[in-house]
CSV table of C-alpha atoms in Angstrom, one decimal:
chain,number,residue,atom,x,y,z
A,29,MET,CA,70.9,19.4,-91.1
A,30,GLN,CA,67.5,17.9,-90.5
A,31,LYS,CA,68.2,14.9,-92.6
A,32,THR,CA,68.9,12.8,-89.5
A,33,TYR,CA,65.8,13.9,-87.7
A,34,ASN,CA,62.1,14.0,-88.4
A,35,PRO,CA,60.7,17.5,-88.4
A,36,ALA,CA,58.5,18.2,-85.4
A,37,ILE,CA,57.3,21.4,-87.1
A,38,HIS,CA,57.7,22.4,-90.7
A,39,PHE,CA,57.0,25.8,-92.2
A,40,GLN,CA,56.2,26.0,-95.9
A,41,GLN,CA,56.2,29.5,-97.4
A,42,VAL,CA,54.5,31.0,-94.4
A,43,ASP,CA,53.3,34.6,-94.6
A,44,PHE,CA,51.8,36.7,-91.8
A,45,HIS,CA,50.6,40.3,-91.7
A,46,ALA,CA,49.5,42.5,-88.8
A,47,GLY,CA,47.5,45.3,-90.4
A,48,ASN,CA,49.7,46.7,-93.1
A,49,THR,CA,52.9,45.3,-91.6
A,50,HIS,CA,54.4,42.2,-93.2
A,51,ILE,CA,55.7,40.3,-90.2
A,52,LEU,CA,56.7,37.0,-91.7
A,53,LYS,CA,57.8,36.7,-95.3
A,54,ARG,CA,57.6,33.3,-97.0
A,55,VAL,CA,59.2,31.5,-94.0
A,56,THR,CA,60.3,27.9,-94.9
A,57,GLY,CA,62.1,25.5,-92.7
A,58,SER,CA,61.9,22.7,-90.1
A,59,PHE,CA,62.4,22.2,-86.4
A,60,PRO,CA,63.9,18.8,-85.7
A,61,GLN,CA,62.0,16.5,-83.4
A,62,GLY,CA,63.4,15.9,-79.9
A,63,ARG,CA,66.1,18.6,-80.2
A,64,ILE,CA,66.6,22.1,-78.9
A,65,THR,CA,66.4,24.9,-81.6
A,66,THR,CA,67.0,28.5,-80.7
A,67,LEU,CA,65.5,31.4,-82.7
A,68,VAL,CA,67.8,34.4,-82.7
A,69,GLY,CA,67.5,37.8,-84.3
A,70,PRO,CA,66.9,41.4,-83.6
A,71,SER,CA,63.6,42.7,-82.2
A,72,GLY,CA,60.9,42.9,-84.7
A,73,ALA,CA,62.2,39.9,-86.7
A,74,GLY,CA,59.0,38.0,-86.3
A,75,LYS,CA,60.2,35.4,-83.7
A,76,THR,CA,57.3,35.6,-81.3
A,77,THR,CA,54.8,35.6,-84.2
A,78,LEU,CA,56.4,32.4,-85.4
A,79,LEU,CA,56.0,30.7,-82.0
A,80,LYS,CA,52.3,31.8,-81.7
A,81,LEU,CA,51.7,30.3,-85.1
A,82,CYS,CA,53.1,27.0,-83.9
A,83,ASN,CA,50.8,27.0,-80.9
A,84,GLY,CA,47.8,28.0,-83.1
A,85,LEU,CA,47.2,31.3,-81.2
A,86,ILE,CA,47.2,32.8,-84.7
A,87,SER,CA,47.0,31.4,-88.2
A,88,PRO,CA,49.2,32.3,-91.3
A,89,ASP,CA,47.8,34.5,-94.1
A,90,ALA,CA,49.5,32.2,-96.6
A,91,GLY,CA,51.6,29.1,-96.7
A,92,GLU,CA,51.2,26.0,-94.5
A,93,ILE,CA,52.5,24.7,-91.2
A,94,PHE,CA,52.9,21.0,-90.5
A,95,ILE,CA,53.0,19.6,-87.0
A,96,LYS,CA,54.4,16.0,-87.1
A,97,ASN,CA,53.8,16.0,-90.9
A,98,LYS,CA,50.1,16.9,-90.5
A,99,PRO,CA,48.7,20.3,-91.6
A,100,ILE,CA,48.1,22.4,-88.5
A,101,GLY,CA,44.6,23.1,-89.6
A,102,SER,CA,43.7,19.4,-89.3
A,103,TYR,CA,44.3,19.5,-85.5
A,104,ASP,CA,41.6,20.4,-83.1
A,105,PRO,CA,42.9,23.8,-81.6
A,106,VAL,CA,42.5,22.6,-78.0
A,107,GLU,CA,44.4,19.4,-78.7
A,108,LEU,CA,47.1,21.2,-80.6
A,109,ARG,CA,47.7,23.7,-77.8
A,110,ARG,CA,48.0,20.9,-75.3
A,111,GLN,CA,50.6,19.1,-77.5
A,112,VAL,CA,52.5,22.3,-78.4
A,113,GLY,CA,52.9,24.2,-75.1
A,114,ILE,CA,54.1,27.8,-74.9
A,115,ALA,CA,55.7,29.7,-72.1
A,116,LEU,CA,55.1,33.4,-72.8
A,117,GLN,CA,57.8,36.0,-72.2
A,118,SER,CA,55.7,37.9,-69.6
A,119,ALA,CA,54.9,34.6,-67.7
A,120,PRO,CA,51.3,35.8,-67.1
A,121,MET,CA,49.7,34.3,-64.0
A,122,VAL,CA,46.2,33.9,-62.8
A,123,GLY,CA,45.7,35.4,-59.4
A,124,GLY,CA,46.3,33.2,-56.4
A,125,THR,CA,48.8,30.6,-55.4
A,126,VAL,CA,51.4,28.6,-57.3
A,127,MET,CA,49.2,25.5,-56.9
A,128,GLU,CA,46.2,27.3,-58.5
A,129,ASN,CA,48.4,28.2,-61.4
A,130,LEU,CA,49.7,24.7,-61.8
A,131,HIS,CA,46.2,23.4,-61.6
A,132,LEU,CA,45.0,25.7,-64.3
A,133,PRO,CA,45.7,23.4,-67.4
A,134,PHE,CA,43.8,20.5,-65.7
A,135,GLN,CA,41.1,22.8,-64.4
A,136,LEU,CA,40.4,23.7,-68.1
A,137,GLN,CA,39.9,20.0,-68.8
A,138,GLY,CA,37.7,19.5,-65.8
A,139,LYS,CA,40.4,17.4,-64.1
A,140,LYS,CA,42.1,17.7,-60.8
A,141,LEU,CA,45.9,18.0,-60.4
A,142,GLU,CA,47.1,16.0,-57.3
A,143,GLU,CA,49.4,17.8,-54.9
A,144,LYS,CA,51.9,15.1,-55.4
A,145,GLU,CA,52.0,15.6,-59.1
A,146,ALA,CA,52.3,19.4,-58.7
A,147,ALA,CA,55.2,18.9,-56.3
A,148,SER,CA,56.9,16.6,-58.8
A,149,LEU,CA,56.5,19.3,-61.5
A,150,LEU,CA,57.9,21.9,-59.2
A,151,ASP,CA,60.8,19.7,-58.4
A,152,ASP,CA,61.4,19.3,-62.2
A,153,VAL,CA,61.9,23.0,-62.5
A,154,GLY,CA,64.0,23.3,-59.4
A,155,LEU,CA,61.5,24.6,-56.9
A,156,ASN,CA,60.6,22.9,-53.6
A,157,GLN,CA,57.2,21.8,-52.5
A,158,GLY,CA,57.0,24.8,-50.1
A,159,PHE,CA,56.2,27.0,-53.1
A,160,LEU,CA,52.9,25.4,-53.8
A,161,GLY,CA,51.0,27.5,-51.3
A,162,ARG,CA,52.9,30.7,-52.1
A,163,ASN,CA,51.1,33.6,-53.7
A,164,VAL,CA,52.4,34.3,-57.2
A,165,LYS,CA,52.7,38.0,-56.4
A,166,ASP,CA,55.5,37.1,-54.0
A,167,LEU,CA,57.6,35.2,-56.6
A,168,SER,CA,60.8,36.6,-58.1
A,169,GLY,CA,61.2,36.9,-61.9
A,170,GLY,CA,63.1,33.6,-62.1
A,171,GLN,CA,60.6,31.8,-59.9
A,172,ARG,CA,57.7,33.1,-61.9
A,173,GLN,CA,59.3,31.8,-65.2
A,174,LYS,CA,59.9,28.4,-63.6
A,175,VAL,CA,56.3,28.2,-62.5
A,176,SER,CA,55.2,29.2,-66.0
A,177,ILE,CA,57.3,26.4,-67.5
A,178,ALA,CA,56.0,23.9,-64.9
A,179,ARG,CA,52.5,25.0,-65.7
A,180,THR,CA,53.1,24.4,-69.4
A,181,LEU,CA,54.5,20.9,-68.6
A,182,VAL,CA,51.3,19.9,-66.8
A,183,ASN,CA,49.8,19.0,-70.3
A,184,HIS,CA,53.0,16.9,-71.1
A,185,PRO,CA,53.5,18.7,-74.4
A,186,GLU,CA,55.6,17.0,-77.1
A,187,ILE,CA,56.8,20.4,-78.2
A,188,LEU,CA,57.7,23.3,-75.9
A,189,LEU,CA,57.9,26.8,-77.1
A,190,LEU,CA,59.8,29.3,-75.0
A,191,ASP,CA,59.6,33.1,-75.7
A,192,GLU,CA,62.6,34.9,-74.3
A,193,ILE,CA,62.1,33.4,-70.9
A,194,THR,CA,65.4,34.5,-69.5
A,195,SER,CA,65.6,38.0,-70.9
A,196,SER,CA,64.8,39.8,-67.6
A,197,LEU,CA,66.6,37.3,-65.3
A,198,ASP,CA,69.9,37.6,-63.5
A,199,ARG,CA,72.9,35.4,-64.4
A,200,THR,CA,72.2,32.7,-61.7
A,201,SER,CA,68.5,32.4,-62.6
A,202,THR,CA,69.4,32.3,-66.3
A,203,LYS,CA,71.9,29.4,-65.7
A,204,GLU,CA,69.2,27.5,-63.7
A,205,ILE,CA,66.7,27.9,-66.5
A,206,GLU,CA,69.2,26.8,-69.1
A,207,GLU,CA,70.0,23.6,-67.1
A,208,LEU,CA,66.3,23.1,-66.6
A,209,ILE,CA,65.5,23.2,-70.3
A,210,VAL,CA,68.3,20.8,-71.2
A,211,LYS,CA,67.0,18.5,-68.4
A,212,ILE,CA,63.4,18.6,-69.8
A,213,ASN,CA,64.7,17.9,-73.3
A,214,THR,CA,66.8,14.9,-72.1
A,215,LYS,CA,64.3,13.5,-69.6
A,216,TYR,CA,61.1,13.7,-71.8
A,217,GLY,CA,62.5,14.0,-75.3
A,218,THR,CA,60.6,17.2,-75.7
A,219,THR,CA,61.2,19.2,-78.8
A,220,ILE,CA,62.1,22.7,-77.7
A,221,ILE,CA,62.0,25.9,-79.7
A,222,TRP,CA,63.5,28.8,-77.8
A,223,ILE,CA,63.6,32.5,-78.6
A,224,THR,CA,66.7,34.1,-77.2
A,225,HIS,CA,68.7,37.3,-77.6
A,226,ASN,CA,71.7,35.7,-75.9
A,227,LEU,CA,74.0,34.2,-78.5
A,228,GLN,CA,76.1,32.4,-75.9
A,229,GLN,CA,73.0,30.8,-74.6
A,230,ALA,CA,72.2,29.6,-78.2
A,231,LEU,CA,75.7,28.1,-78.5
A,232,LYS,CA,75.6,26.5,-75.1
A,233,VAL,CA,72.2,24.8,-75.0
A,234,ALA,CA,70.8,24.5,-78.6
A,235,ASP,CA,71.5,21.9,-81.2
A,236,TYR,CA,70.2,24.1,-83.9
A,237,THR,CA,69.6,27.7,-84.6
A,238,TRP,CA,67.5,29.8,-86.9
A,239,VAL,CA,68.6,33.4,-87.5
A,240,MET,CA,65.7,35.7,-88.4
A,241,MET,CA,65.7,39.3,-89.6
A,242,GLU,CA,62.8,41.5,-90.7
A,243,GLY,CA,60.4,38.5,-91.1
A,244,GLU,CA,62.8,36.4,-93.0
A,245,VAL,CA,64.8,33.3,-92.1
A,246,ILE,CA,68.4,34.3,-93.0
A,247,GLU,CA,70.3,31.2,-91.9
A,248,THR,CA,69.5,27.8,-90.3
A,249,GLY,CA,71.9,25.1,-89.2
A,250,GLU,CA,73.8,23.7,-86.2
A,251,SER,CA,74.3,26.4,-83.5
A,252,ASP,CA,78.0,26.5,-84.3
A,253,LEU,CA,77.1,28.6,-87.4
A,254,LEU,CA,77.0,31.5,-84.9
A,255,LYS,CA,80.7,31.1,-84.3
A,256,ASP,CA,81.8,31.9,-87.8
A,257,PRO,CA,78.8,33.0,-89.9
A,258,VAL,CA,79.1,32.8,-93.6
A,259,ASN,CA,76.1,35.1,-94.3
A,260,GLU,CA,77.1,38.8,-94.2
A,261,LYS,CA,73.9,39.9,-92.4
A,262,VAL,CA,74.3,37.2,-89.7
A,263,ARG,CA,78.0,38.1,-89.3
A,264,LYS,CA,77.0,41.8,-88.7
A,265,PHE,CA,74.2,40.7,-86.3
A,266,VAL,CA,76.5,38.5,-84.3
A,267,LYS,CA,79.2,41.2,-84.2
A,268,GLY,CA,76.6,43.7,-83.0
A,269,GLU,CA,75.3,41.4,-80.2
A,270,GLU,CA,78.8,40.6,-79.0
A,271,ALA,CA,79.8,44.2,-78.9
B,11,MET,CA,1.3,73.7,-62.7
B,12,SER,CA,0.6,76.9,-64.7
B,13,TYR,CA,2.7,77.9,-67.7
B,14,PHE,CA,4.0,80.8,-65.7
B,15,SER,CA,5.2,78.4,-62.9
B,16,LEU,CA,6.8,76.2,-65.6
B,17,ALA,CA,8.6,79.2,-67.0
B,18,LEU,CA,9.9,80.1,-63.6
B,19,THR,CA,11.6,76.6,-63.4
B,20,LEU,CA,14.0,77.9,-66.0
B,21,ILE,CA,15.8,79.5,-63.0
B,22,PHE,CA,17.3,76.0,-62.6
B,23,VAL,CA,18.8,76.3,-66.0
B,24,LEU,CA,20.1,79.8,-65.4
B,25,ILE,CA,22.1,78.6,-62.3
B,26,PRO,CA,24.3,76.1,-64.2
B,27,LEU,CA,24.7,78.6,-67.0
B,28,LEU,CA,26.0,81.3,-64.7
B,29,LEU,CA,28.3,78.8,-62.9
B,30,SER,CA,29.6,77.6,-66.2
B,31,LYS,CA,30.3,81.1,-67.3
B,32,THR,CA,31.9,82.2,-64.0
B,33,PHE,CA,34.2,79.1,-63.7
B,34,GLN,CA,34.8,79.0,-67.5
B,35,LEU,CA,33.6,75.4,-67.8
B,36,GLY,CA,32.6,75.9,-71.4
B,37,LEU,CA,29.3,74.1,-70.9
B,38,GLU,CA,26.9,77.0,-71.8
B,39,ARG,CA,26.2,75.8,-75.3
B,40,ASP,CA,25.6,72.2,-74.4
B,41,THR,CA,23.4,73.3,-71.5
B,42,ILE,CA,21.3,75.5,-73.8
B,43,ILE,CA,21.1,72.7,-76.4
B,44,ALA,CA,20.1,70.1,-73.8
B,45,THR,CA,17.4,72.4,-72.4
B,46,VAL,CA,15.9,73.3,-75.8
B,47,ARG,CA,16.0,69.6,-76.9
B,48,SER,CA,14.4,68.4,-73.7
B,49,ILE,CA,11.5,71.0,-74.0
B,50,ILE,CA,10.9,70.1,-77.6
B,51,GLN,CA,11.2,66.3,-77.2
B,52,LEU,CA,9.1,66.1,-74.0
B,53,LEU,CA,6.3,68.4,-75.5
B,54,LEU,CA,6.3,66.3,-78.7
B,55,ILE,CA,6.2,63.0,-76.8
B,56,GLY,CA,3.4,64.5,-74.6
B,57,TYR,CA,1.3,65.1,-77.7
B,58,VAL,CA,2.2,61.7,-79.2
B,59,LEU,CA,1.3,59.9,-76.0
B,60,GLN,CA,-2.0,61.7,-75.9
B,61,PHE,CA,-2.7,60.6,-79.4
B,62,VAL,CA,-1.7,57.0,-78.8
B,63,PHE,CA,-3.7,56.8,-75.5
B,64,ASP,CA,-6.8,58.2,-77.2
B,65,SER,CA,-6.4,55.9,-80.2
B,66,GLU,CA,-6.2,52.7,-78.1
B,67,SER,CA,-4.5,51.0,-81.0
B,68,TYR,CA,-1.9,48.2,-80.5
B,69,LEU,CA,-0.3,49.2,-83.7
B,70,PHE,CA,0.7,52.6,-82.3
B,71,ILE,CA,1.8,51.0,-79.0
B,72,PHE,CA,4.0,48.6,-81.0
B,73,LEU,CA,5.4,51.5,-83.0
B,74,MET,CA,6.2,53.5,-79.9
B,75,VAL,CA,8.0,50.6,-78.3
B,76,ALA,CA,9.9,49.9,-81.6
B,77,ILE,CA,11.1,53.5,-81.7
B,78,MET,CA,12.2,53.3,-78.1
B,79,ILE,CA,14.2,50.1,-78.8
B,80,GLY,CA,15.7,51.6,-82.0
B,81,ALA,CA,16.8,54.8,-80.3
B,82,ALA,CA,18.2,52.9,-77.3
B,83,THR,CA,20.1,50.5,-79.5
B,84,GLN,CA,21.5,53.4,-81.6
B,85,ASN,CA,22.8,55.1,-78.4
B,86,ALA,CA,24.3,52.0,-76.8
B,87,ARG,CA,26.0,50.5,-79.9
B,88,LYS,CA,28.7,53.2,-79.9
B,89,LYS,CA,30.3,51.7,-76.8
B,90,GLY,CA,30.6,48.3,-78.3
B,91,ALA,CA,32.0,49.3,-81.7
B,92,ALA,CA,34.8,46.7,-81.4
B,93,ILE,CA,32.3,43.8,-81.1
B,94,LYS,CA,31.1,42.5,-84.5
B,95,GLY,CA,27.3,42.8,-85.0
B,96,ILE,CA,26.8,44.7,-81.7
B,97,THR,CA,23.8,46.6,-83.0
B,98,TRP,CA,21.8,43.4,-83.5
B,99,LYS,CA,23.0,41.9,-80.2
B,100,ILE,CA,21.8,45.0,-78.3
B,101,ALA,CA,18.5,45.1,-80.2
B,102,ILE,CA,17.8,41.4,-79.6
B,103,THR,CA,18.6,41.8,-75.9
B,104,LEU,CA,16.2,44.8,-75.6
B,105,ILE,CA,13.4,43.0,-77.5
B,106,PHE,CA,13.8,40.0,-75.3
B,107,ILE,CA,13.8,41.9,-72.1
B,108,GLU,CA,10.7,43.9,-73.3
B,109,ILE,CA,8.8,40.7,-74.2
B,110,LEU,CA,9.9,39.0,-70.9
B,111,THR,CA,8.7,41.9,-68.7
B,112,GLN,CA,5.5,42.7,-70.5
B,113,GLY,CA,4.8,38.9,-70.7
B,114,ILE,CA,5.0,38.5,-67.0
B,115,LEU,CA,3.2,41.8,-66.2
B,116,ILE,CA,0.3,41.3,-68.6
B,117,GLY,CA,0.4,37.4,-68.5
B,118,PHE,CA,-0.1,37.4,-64.7
B,119,GLY,CA,-2.6,40.3,-64.8
B,120,ILE,CA,-0.3,42.5,-62.7
B,121,THR,CA,-0.8,45.4,-65.0
B,122,PRO,CA,-3.6,46.0,-67.6
B,123,PRO,CA,-2.7,45.7,-71.4
B,124,THR,CA,-3.3,49.4,-72.0
B,125,ALA,CA,-1.1,52.0,-73.7
B,126,GLN,CA,-0.8,53.9,-70.5
B,127,TYR,CA,0.9,51.0,-68.7
B,128,ILE,CA,2.7,49.3,-71.6
B,129,ILE,CA,4.4,52.5,-72.9
B,130,SER,CA,5.3,53.9,-69.5
B,131,ILE,CA,6.8,50.6,-68.2
B,132,SER,CA,8.5,50.0,-71.6
B,133,GLY,CA,10.2,53.4,-71.3
B,134,MET,CA,11.6,52.5,-67.9
B,135,VAL,CA,12.6,49.0,-68.9
B,136,ILE,CA,14.3,49.9,-72.2
B,137,GLY,CA,15.9,53.0,-70.8
B,138,ASN,CA,17.4,51.0,-67.9
B,139,SER,CA,18.5,48.2,-70.3
B,140,MET,CA,20.2,50.8,-72.4
B,141,VAL,CA,22.2,52.2,-69.5
B,142,LEU,CA,23.1,48.7,-68.4
B,143,SER,CA,24.2,47.8,-71.9
B,144,ILE,CA,26.5,50.8,-72.0
B,145,LEU,CA,27.9,50.0,-68.5
B,146,PHE,CA,28.5,46.4,-69.6
B,147,LEU,CA,30.1,47.2,-72.9
B,148,ASN,CA,32.4,49.9,-71.4
B,149,ARG,CA,33.6,47.5,-68.7
B,150,PHE,CA,33.9,44.4,-71.0
B,151,THR,CA,36.0,46.3,-73.6
B,152,ALA,CA,38.3,47.6,-70.8
B,153,GLU,CA,38.6,44.1,-69.2
B,154,MET,CA,39.4,42.6,-72.6
B,155,GLU,CA,42.2,45.1,-73.2
B,156,ASN,CA,43.6,45.0,-69.7
B,157,HIS,CA,43.7,41.2,-69.5
B,158,GLN,CA,44.6,40.2,-73.0
B,159,ASP,CA,47.7,38.3,-71.8
B,160,GLN,CA,45.5,36.2,-69.4
B,161,THR,CA,43.1,35.4,-72.3
B,162,GLU,CA,46.0,34.4,-74.4
B,163,LEU,CA,47.5,32.3,-71.6
B,164,ILE,CA,44.3,30.3,-71.1
B,165,LEU,CA,43.9,29.7,-74.9
B,166,SER,CA,47.6,28.7,-75.1
B,167,LEU,CA,47.1,26.1,-72.4
B,168,GLY,CA,44.2,24.5,-74.4
B,169,GLY,CA,41.3,26.4,-72.9
B,170,THR,CA,38.2,27.3,-74.9
B,171,PRO,CA,37.2,30.9,-75.7
B,172,LYS,CA,34.5,30.7,-73.0
B,173,GLN,CA,37.1,29.7,-70.4
B,174,ALA,CA,39.5,32.3,-71.7
B,175,ILE,CA,37.0,35.1,-71.3
B,176,HIS,CA,35.2,33.9,-68.3
B,177,SER,CA,36.7,36.1,-65.6
B,178,GLN,CA,36.4,39.2,-67.8
B,179,LEU,CA,32.8,38.5,-68.7
B,180,ILE,CA,31.8,37.9,-65.0
B,181,ALA,CA,33.6,41.1,-63.9
B,182,ALA,CA,31.8,43.1,-66.6
B,183,ILE,CA,28.4,41.5,-65.8
B,184,LYS,CA,28.8,42.2,-62.1
B,185,ALA,CA,30.0,45.8,-62.7
B,186,SER,CA,27.0,46.6,-64.7
B,187,MET,CA,24.5,45.0,-62.2
B,188,ILE,CA,26.0,46.5,-59.0
B,189,PRO,CA,24.6,50.1,-59.5
B,190,THR,CA,21.0,48.7,-59.8
B,191,ILE,CA,21.4,46.5,-56.7
B,192,GLU,CA,23.2,49.2,-54.6
B,193,SER,CA,20.6,51.9,-55.5
B,194,GLN,CA,17.8,49.6,-54.4
B,195,LYS,CA,19.5,49.2,-51.0
B,196,THR,CA,19.1,52.9,-50.2
B,197,VAL,CA,15.8,53.5,-52.0
B,198,GLY,CA,13.4,55.3,-49.7
B,199,LEU,CA,16.2,56.3,-47.4
B,200,VAL,CA,18.4,58.3,-49.6
B,201,GLN,CA,16.3,58.9,-52.7
B,202,LEU,CA,12.6,58.7,-53.6
B,203,PRO,CA,12.3,57.3,-57.0
B,204,GLY,CA,11.1,59.7,-59.7
B,205,MET,CA,8.1,57.8,-60.7
B,206,MET,CA,6.8,57.4,-57.2
B,207,SER,CA,7.4,61.1,-56.4
B,208,GLY,CA,5.6,62.0,-59.6
B,209,GLN,CA,2.6,59.9,-58.6
B,210,ILE,CA,2.5,61.4,-55.1
B,211,ILE,CA,2.7,64.9,-56.5
B,212,ALA,CA,-0.1,64.1,-59.0
B,213,GLY,CA,-2.3,63.2,-56.0
B,214,ALA,CA,-2.0,59.4,-55.9
B,215,ASP,CA,-2.3,57.5,-52.6
B,216,PRO,CA,1.4,57.2,-51.3
B,217,ILE,CA,0.9,53.5,-50.4
B,218,GLN,CA,-0.4,52.7,-53.9
B,219,ALA,CA,2.6,54.7,-55.4
B,220,VAL,CA,4.9,52.7,-53.2
B,221,GLN,CA,3.4,49.4,-54.4
B,222,PHE,CA,3.8,50.4,-58.0
B,223,GLN,CA,7.3,51.5,-57.4
B,224,LEU,CA,8.1,48.2,-55.8
B,225,LEU,CA,6.9,46.5,-58.9
B,226,ILE,CA,9.2,48.6,-61.0
B,227,LEU,CA,12.2,48.0,-58.7
B,228,PHE,CA,11.8,44.2,-58.8
B,229,LEU,CA,11.3,44.4,-62.5
B,230,LEU,CA,14.5,46.4,-62.9
B,231,LEU,CA,16.5,43.7,-60.9
B,232,THR,CA,15.4,41.1,-63.5
B,233,ASN,CA,16.2,43.7,-66.2
B,234,ALA,CA,19.7,44.2,-64.9
B,235,ALA,CA,20.5,40.5,-64.6
B,236,VAL,CA,19.0,39.4,-67.9
B,237,THR,CA,20.4,42.4,-69.9
B,238,SER,CA,24.0,42.0,-68.7
B,239,ILE,CA,24.1,38.2,-68.9
B,240,MET,CA,22.4,38.0,-72.3
B,241,LEU,CA,24.5,40.7,-73.9
B,242,GLY,CA,27.6,39.2,-72.4
B,243,PHE,CA,26.9,35.7,-73.8
B,244,LEU,CA,25.9,37.2,-77.2
B,245,SER,CA,29.0,39.3,-77.4
B,246,TYR,CA,31.9,37.1,-76.5
B,247,PRO,CA,31.8,34.4,-79.2
B,248,THR,CA,32.3,37.1,-81.9
B,249,LEU,CA,35.7,38.0,-80.3
B,250,PHE,CA,37.0,34.6,-81.4
B,251,ASN,CA,37.2,32.8,-84.8
B,252,ASP,CA,36.5,29.1,-85.5
B,253,ARG,CA,40.2,28.2,-84.7
B,254,MET,CA,39.6,29.6,-81.2
B,255,GLN,CA,41.8,32.6,-81.8
B,256,LEU,CA,41.2,36.1,-80.7
B,257,VAL,CA,39.9,37.9,-83.8
B,258,ARG,CA,42.4,40.4,-85.1
B,259,LYS,CA,41.2,43.9,-86.0
B,260,SER,CA,41.9,43.3,-89.7
B,261,GLU,CA,39.8,40.2,-89.8
């Protein structure tokens, strides 16, 4: 499948342990540049660990990860994390206003985020300028996720990692976020890797899908593979999720 | 005070023993152990101090201070077991604070370089630093656990370990310093410091006792600030590896 695209990220025989638990088992595969790939699979499959490896929050115990064909270890960690942004599932916020949260990535670099730019980022994620002064405590789950995505976009990452960002949202908010992600991908050409439990979501927004189970990549390919899976394990998983 | 009077003070041990028994607190054994230990330890240290004061040897003064630092380190390190190399970090902090305070006191001629002054002040400085270290480590460990998602967020956005841990570090430093500052606000109004009371009971001029107590109070302020900040800045780098990742327990 990836023949037509350069890999934005490539995993080569990657292993990861947490204590005595083998989380990722010889994971190999690529995420095509400029496309949306979803990671699906049951809880405990190692999906979040895989995202954190891409952002350099953790390192593999064995194997190699390549970002744009360069070993991840050759990147300065700070530079890597600015290029490969991650929106975490819990959408953690620093105390204060939406503006303070949007300013955070620039603050860490000793720069100032202009209000105009902050407003433009909010607009990108479908929130109006009035939210800038709002305390993050007063945001709904969907608004919080949007702010979290906008904050990640401040660094203009080439790769955006999304960890189950719609899992706790209602249908309307979920639809808004889906449209937003497609818009970011189209507008900026950002490579997106998105963990989701929602198979319909994977079919709707993603070009490609990885199915992971118990730390292993079971199947990769165009998202249509979820419609009629060949692999027996994937078939069972899809059936279970649809039930 | 006569030995008979001293024996009578055991009434103050009998009261908590009776209360513990009556209310089934289960603290009788610990109370007895604490009493016996304090009698033995204080009598022993009394004889040791008498020997050191009489000998007027700097070697014995050095040994006494070294033992104090060793014991304080041993006690405080348990609270920071999660931090790599915490024993040395506490020991270095205590040694530094001891050199700093004695350097100022003796260097400026505020106190004479005799065993009587060096050992007494060292005891207060090291003891206070030990308590501050325990307070700091307790709070810092809790802050780290409670705000791990915030630390991870800042790292994930391209922040450095120092930026990622900054608010937790400041919270822990402040929390460990506040008791010292607050207790100084009410000193003389709510409580009379033990050392000053001791001097007054021993017949010293109250004004002189106050002057000496003020010296100790100011010294403890420096002590609080330097101990917390130094231990904080020595501790946090070991929580991260060279890839700016939070160190996993298995590493």
